[in-house]
Coordinates of N, CA and C in Angstrom, one line a residue:
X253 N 19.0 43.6 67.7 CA 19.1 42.4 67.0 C 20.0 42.5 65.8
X254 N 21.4 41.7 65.7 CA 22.1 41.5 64.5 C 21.5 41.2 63.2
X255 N 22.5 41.3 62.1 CA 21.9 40.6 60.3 C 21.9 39.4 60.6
X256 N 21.0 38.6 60.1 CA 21.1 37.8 60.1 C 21.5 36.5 58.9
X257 N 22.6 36.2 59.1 CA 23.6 35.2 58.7 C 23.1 34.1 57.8
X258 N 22.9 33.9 56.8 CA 22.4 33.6 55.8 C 23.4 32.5 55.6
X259 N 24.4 32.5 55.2 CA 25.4 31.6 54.9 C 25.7 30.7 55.8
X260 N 25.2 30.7 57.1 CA 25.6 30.2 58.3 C 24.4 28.7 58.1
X261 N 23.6 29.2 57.8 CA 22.3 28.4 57.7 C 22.4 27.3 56.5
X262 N 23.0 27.8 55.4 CA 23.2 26.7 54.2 C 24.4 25.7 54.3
X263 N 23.4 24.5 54.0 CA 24.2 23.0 54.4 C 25.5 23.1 53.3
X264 N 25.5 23.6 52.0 CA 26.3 23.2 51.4 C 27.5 24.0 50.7
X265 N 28.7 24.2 51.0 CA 29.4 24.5 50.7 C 29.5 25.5 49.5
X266 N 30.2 26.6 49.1 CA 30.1 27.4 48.3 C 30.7 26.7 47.3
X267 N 31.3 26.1 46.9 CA 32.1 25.1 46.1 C 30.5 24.1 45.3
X268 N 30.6 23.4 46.3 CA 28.8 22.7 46.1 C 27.7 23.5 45.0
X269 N 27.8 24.6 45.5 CA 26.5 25.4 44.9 C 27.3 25.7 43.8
X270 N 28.2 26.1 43.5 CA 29.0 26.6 42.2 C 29.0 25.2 40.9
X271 N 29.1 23.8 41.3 CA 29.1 23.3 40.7 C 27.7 22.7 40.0
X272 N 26.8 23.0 41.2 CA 25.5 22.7 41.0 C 25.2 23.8 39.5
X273 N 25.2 25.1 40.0 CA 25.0 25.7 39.1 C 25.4 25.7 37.5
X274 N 26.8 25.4 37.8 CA 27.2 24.6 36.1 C 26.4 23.9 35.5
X275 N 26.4 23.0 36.6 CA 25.4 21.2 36.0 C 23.9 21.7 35.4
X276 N 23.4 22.2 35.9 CA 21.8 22.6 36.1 C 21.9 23.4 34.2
X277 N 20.5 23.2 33.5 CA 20.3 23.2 32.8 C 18.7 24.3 32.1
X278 N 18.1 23.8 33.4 CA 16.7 24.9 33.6 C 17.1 25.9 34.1
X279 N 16.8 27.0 33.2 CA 16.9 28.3 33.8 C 16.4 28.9 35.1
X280 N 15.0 28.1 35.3 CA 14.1 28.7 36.2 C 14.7 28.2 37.9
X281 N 15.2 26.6 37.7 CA 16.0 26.0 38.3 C 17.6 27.2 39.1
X282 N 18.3 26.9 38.0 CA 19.5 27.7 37.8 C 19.7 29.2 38.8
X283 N 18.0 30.1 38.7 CA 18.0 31.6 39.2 C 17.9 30.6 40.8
X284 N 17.1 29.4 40.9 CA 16.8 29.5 42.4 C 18.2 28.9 43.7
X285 N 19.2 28.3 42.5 CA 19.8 27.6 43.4 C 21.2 29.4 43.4
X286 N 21.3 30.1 42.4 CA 21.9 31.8 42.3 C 21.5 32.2 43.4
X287 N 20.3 32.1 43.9 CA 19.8 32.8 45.5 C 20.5 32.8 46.2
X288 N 20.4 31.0 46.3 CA 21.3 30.5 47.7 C 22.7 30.5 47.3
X289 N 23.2 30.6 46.3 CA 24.7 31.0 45.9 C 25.4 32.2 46.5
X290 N 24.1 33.4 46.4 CA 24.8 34.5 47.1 C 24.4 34.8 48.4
X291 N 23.6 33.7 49.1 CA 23.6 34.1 49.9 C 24.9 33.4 51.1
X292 N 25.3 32.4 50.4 CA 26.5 31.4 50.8 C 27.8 32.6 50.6
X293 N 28.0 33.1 49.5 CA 28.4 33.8 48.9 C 29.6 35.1 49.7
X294 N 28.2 35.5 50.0 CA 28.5 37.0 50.6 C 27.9 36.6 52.0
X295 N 28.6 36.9 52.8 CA 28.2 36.8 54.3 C 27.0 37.7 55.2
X296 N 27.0 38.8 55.0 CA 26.3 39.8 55.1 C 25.1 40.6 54.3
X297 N 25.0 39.7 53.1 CA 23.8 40.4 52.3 C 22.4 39.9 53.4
X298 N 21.5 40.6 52.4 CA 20.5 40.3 52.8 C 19.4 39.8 51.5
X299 N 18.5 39.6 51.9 CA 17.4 39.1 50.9 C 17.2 40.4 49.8
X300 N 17.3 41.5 50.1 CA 16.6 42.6 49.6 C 17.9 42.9 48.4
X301 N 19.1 42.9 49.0 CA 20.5 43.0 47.9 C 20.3 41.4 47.0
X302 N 20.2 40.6 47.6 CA 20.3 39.5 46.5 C 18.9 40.0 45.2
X303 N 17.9 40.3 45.9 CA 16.7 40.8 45.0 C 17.3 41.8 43.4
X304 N 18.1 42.8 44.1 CA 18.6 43.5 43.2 C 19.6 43.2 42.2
X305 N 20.3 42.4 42.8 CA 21.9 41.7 42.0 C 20.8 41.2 41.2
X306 N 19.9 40.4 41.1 CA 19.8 39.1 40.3 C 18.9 40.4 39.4
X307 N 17.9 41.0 40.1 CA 16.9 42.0 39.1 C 15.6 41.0 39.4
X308 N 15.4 40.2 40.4 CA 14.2 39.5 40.6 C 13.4 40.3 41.8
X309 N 12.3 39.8 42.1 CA 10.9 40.6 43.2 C 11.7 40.5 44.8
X310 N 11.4 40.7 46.0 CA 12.2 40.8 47.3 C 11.2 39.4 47.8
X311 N 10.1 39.5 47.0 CA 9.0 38.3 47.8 C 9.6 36.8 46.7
X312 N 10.0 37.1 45.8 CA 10.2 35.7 44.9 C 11.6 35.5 45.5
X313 N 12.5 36.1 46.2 CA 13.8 35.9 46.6 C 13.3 35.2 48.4
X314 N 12.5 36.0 48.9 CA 11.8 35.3 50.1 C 11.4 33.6 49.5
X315 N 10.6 33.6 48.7 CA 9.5 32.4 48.5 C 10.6 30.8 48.4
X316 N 12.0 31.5 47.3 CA 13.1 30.7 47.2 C 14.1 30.6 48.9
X317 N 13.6 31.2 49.1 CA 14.9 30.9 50.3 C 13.9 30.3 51.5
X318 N 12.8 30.1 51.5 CA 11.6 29.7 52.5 C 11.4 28.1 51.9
X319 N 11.6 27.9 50.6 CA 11.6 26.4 49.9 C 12.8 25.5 50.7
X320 N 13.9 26.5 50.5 CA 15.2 26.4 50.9 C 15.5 25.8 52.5
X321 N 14.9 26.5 53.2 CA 14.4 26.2 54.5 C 14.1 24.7 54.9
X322 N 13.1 24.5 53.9 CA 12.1 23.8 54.3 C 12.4 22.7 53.7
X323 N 13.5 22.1 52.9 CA 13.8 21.0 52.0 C 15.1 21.2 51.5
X324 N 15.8 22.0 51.7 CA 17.1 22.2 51.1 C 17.3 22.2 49.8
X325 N 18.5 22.0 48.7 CA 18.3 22.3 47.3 C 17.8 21.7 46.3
X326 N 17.0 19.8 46.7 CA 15.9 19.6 46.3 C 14.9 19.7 46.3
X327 N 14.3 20.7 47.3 CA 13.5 21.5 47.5 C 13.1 23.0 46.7
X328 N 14.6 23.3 46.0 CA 14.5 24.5 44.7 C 13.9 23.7 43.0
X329 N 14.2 22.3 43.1 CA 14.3 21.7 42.3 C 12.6 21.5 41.4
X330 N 12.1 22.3 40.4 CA 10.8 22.0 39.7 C 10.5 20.4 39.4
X331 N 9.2 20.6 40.4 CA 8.7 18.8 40.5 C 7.2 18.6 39.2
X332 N 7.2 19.3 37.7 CA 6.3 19.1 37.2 C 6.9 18.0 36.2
X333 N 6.3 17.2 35.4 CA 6.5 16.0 34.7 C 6.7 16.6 33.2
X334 N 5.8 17.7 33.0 CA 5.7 18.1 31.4 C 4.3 17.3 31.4
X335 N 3.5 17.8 30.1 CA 2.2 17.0 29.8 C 2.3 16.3 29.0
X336 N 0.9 15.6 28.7 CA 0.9 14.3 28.5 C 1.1 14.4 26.9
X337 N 2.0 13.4 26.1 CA 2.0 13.3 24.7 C 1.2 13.5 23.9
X338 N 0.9 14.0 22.9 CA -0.4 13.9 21.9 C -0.5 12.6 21.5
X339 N 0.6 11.8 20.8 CA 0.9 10.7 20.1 C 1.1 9.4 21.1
X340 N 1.3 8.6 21.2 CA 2.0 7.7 22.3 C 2.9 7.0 21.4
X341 N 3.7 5.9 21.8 CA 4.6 5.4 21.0 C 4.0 4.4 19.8
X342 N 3.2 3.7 19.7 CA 3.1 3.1 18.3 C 2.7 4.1 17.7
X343 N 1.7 5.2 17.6 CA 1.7 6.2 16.7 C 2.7 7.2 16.4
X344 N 3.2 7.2 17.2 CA 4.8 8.0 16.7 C 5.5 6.9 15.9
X345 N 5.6 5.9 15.9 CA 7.0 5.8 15.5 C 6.4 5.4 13.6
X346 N 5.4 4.9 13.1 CA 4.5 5.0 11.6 C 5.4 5.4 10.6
X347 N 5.5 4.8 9.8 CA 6.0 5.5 7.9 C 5.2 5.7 7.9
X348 N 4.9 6.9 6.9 CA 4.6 7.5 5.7 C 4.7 7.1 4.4
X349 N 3.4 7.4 4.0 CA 3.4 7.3 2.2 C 3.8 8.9 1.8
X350 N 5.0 8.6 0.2 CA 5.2 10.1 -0.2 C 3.6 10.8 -0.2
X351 N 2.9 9.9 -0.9 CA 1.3 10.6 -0.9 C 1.0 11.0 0.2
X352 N 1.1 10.9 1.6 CA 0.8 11.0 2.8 C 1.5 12.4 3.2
X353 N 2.8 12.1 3.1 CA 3.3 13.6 3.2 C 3.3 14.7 2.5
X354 N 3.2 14.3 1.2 CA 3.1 15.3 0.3 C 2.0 16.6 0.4
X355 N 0.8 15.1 1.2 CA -0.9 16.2 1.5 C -0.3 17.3 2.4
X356 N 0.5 16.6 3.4 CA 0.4 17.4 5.1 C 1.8 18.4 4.4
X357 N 2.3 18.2 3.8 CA 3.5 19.5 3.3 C 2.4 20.9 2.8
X358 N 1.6 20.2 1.9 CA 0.6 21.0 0.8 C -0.4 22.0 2.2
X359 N -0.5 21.3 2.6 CA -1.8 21.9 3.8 C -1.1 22.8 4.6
X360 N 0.2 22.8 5.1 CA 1.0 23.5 6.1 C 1.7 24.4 5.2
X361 N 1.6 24.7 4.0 CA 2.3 25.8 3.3 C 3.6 25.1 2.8
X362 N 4.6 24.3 3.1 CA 5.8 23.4 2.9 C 5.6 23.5 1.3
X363 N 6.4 23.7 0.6 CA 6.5 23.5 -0.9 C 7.9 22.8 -1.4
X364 N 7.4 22.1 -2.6 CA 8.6 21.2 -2.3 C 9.8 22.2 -3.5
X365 N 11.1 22.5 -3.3 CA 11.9 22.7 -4.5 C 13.1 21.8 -4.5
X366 N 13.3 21.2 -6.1 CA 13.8 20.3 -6.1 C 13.7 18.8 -5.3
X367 N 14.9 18.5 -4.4 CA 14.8 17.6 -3.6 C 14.4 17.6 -2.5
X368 N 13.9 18.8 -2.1 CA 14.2 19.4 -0.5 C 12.8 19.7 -0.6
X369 N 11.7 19.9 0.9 CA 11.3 21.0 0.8 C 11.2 22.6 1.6
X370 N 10.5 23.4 1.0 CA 10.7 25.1 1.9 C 9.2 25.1 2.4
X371 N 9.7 26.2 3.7 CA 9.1 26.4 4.2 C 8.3 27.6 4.0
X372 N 7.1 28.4 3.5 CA 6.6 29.6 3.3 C 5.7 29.9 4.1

């Protein structure tokens, strides 16, 4: 049985992934679509060389290229929302009294000098 051809299998162009890579912003993002970069990349690697290039696990390079499979590169893409706000928007957006901040400066250590204040 031959290596099997890795680059043969990815829809998108090595050009594609290179650009993606730029654009992309999340690091955690960024390592997963790097996978499939080298594996477009280099014709003949294998999962276990991409593992080392990057310095990541042989199973977290499997788990990314099995996502890959299964949905292609918005399938590498983290689908969490972030949690939910403490504040919502009419409480965020509120003046302040100087009295009001002055307390919450005082309580958090904030001291005022001159105009400004420091942080201790």
């Amino acid at each position: 049985m031959g290596i099997l051809r890795y680059d043969r299998l990815i829809k998108e162009s090595k050009e594609e992934l290179e650009e993606l890579l730029k654009k992309e912003r999340d690091v955690r993002v960024h390592r997963r679509i790097k996978v499939i970069y080298l594996l477009k990349k280099t014709p003949k690697i294998q999962l276990k060389d991409v593992s080392e290039k990057l310095d990541i696990n042989v199973q977290t390079v499997k788990k990314y290229w099995g996502l890959y499979k299964k949905g292609g590169i918005e399938n590498l893409k983290l689908k969490y929302k972030g949690r939910i706000p403490r504040l919502n928007k009419e409480e965020f957006n509120k003046e302040l009294s100087i009295k009001t901040i002055s307390y919450w400066c005082k309580k958090l250590g904030i001291k005022k000098k001159g105009q400004t204040f420091k942080y201790q």
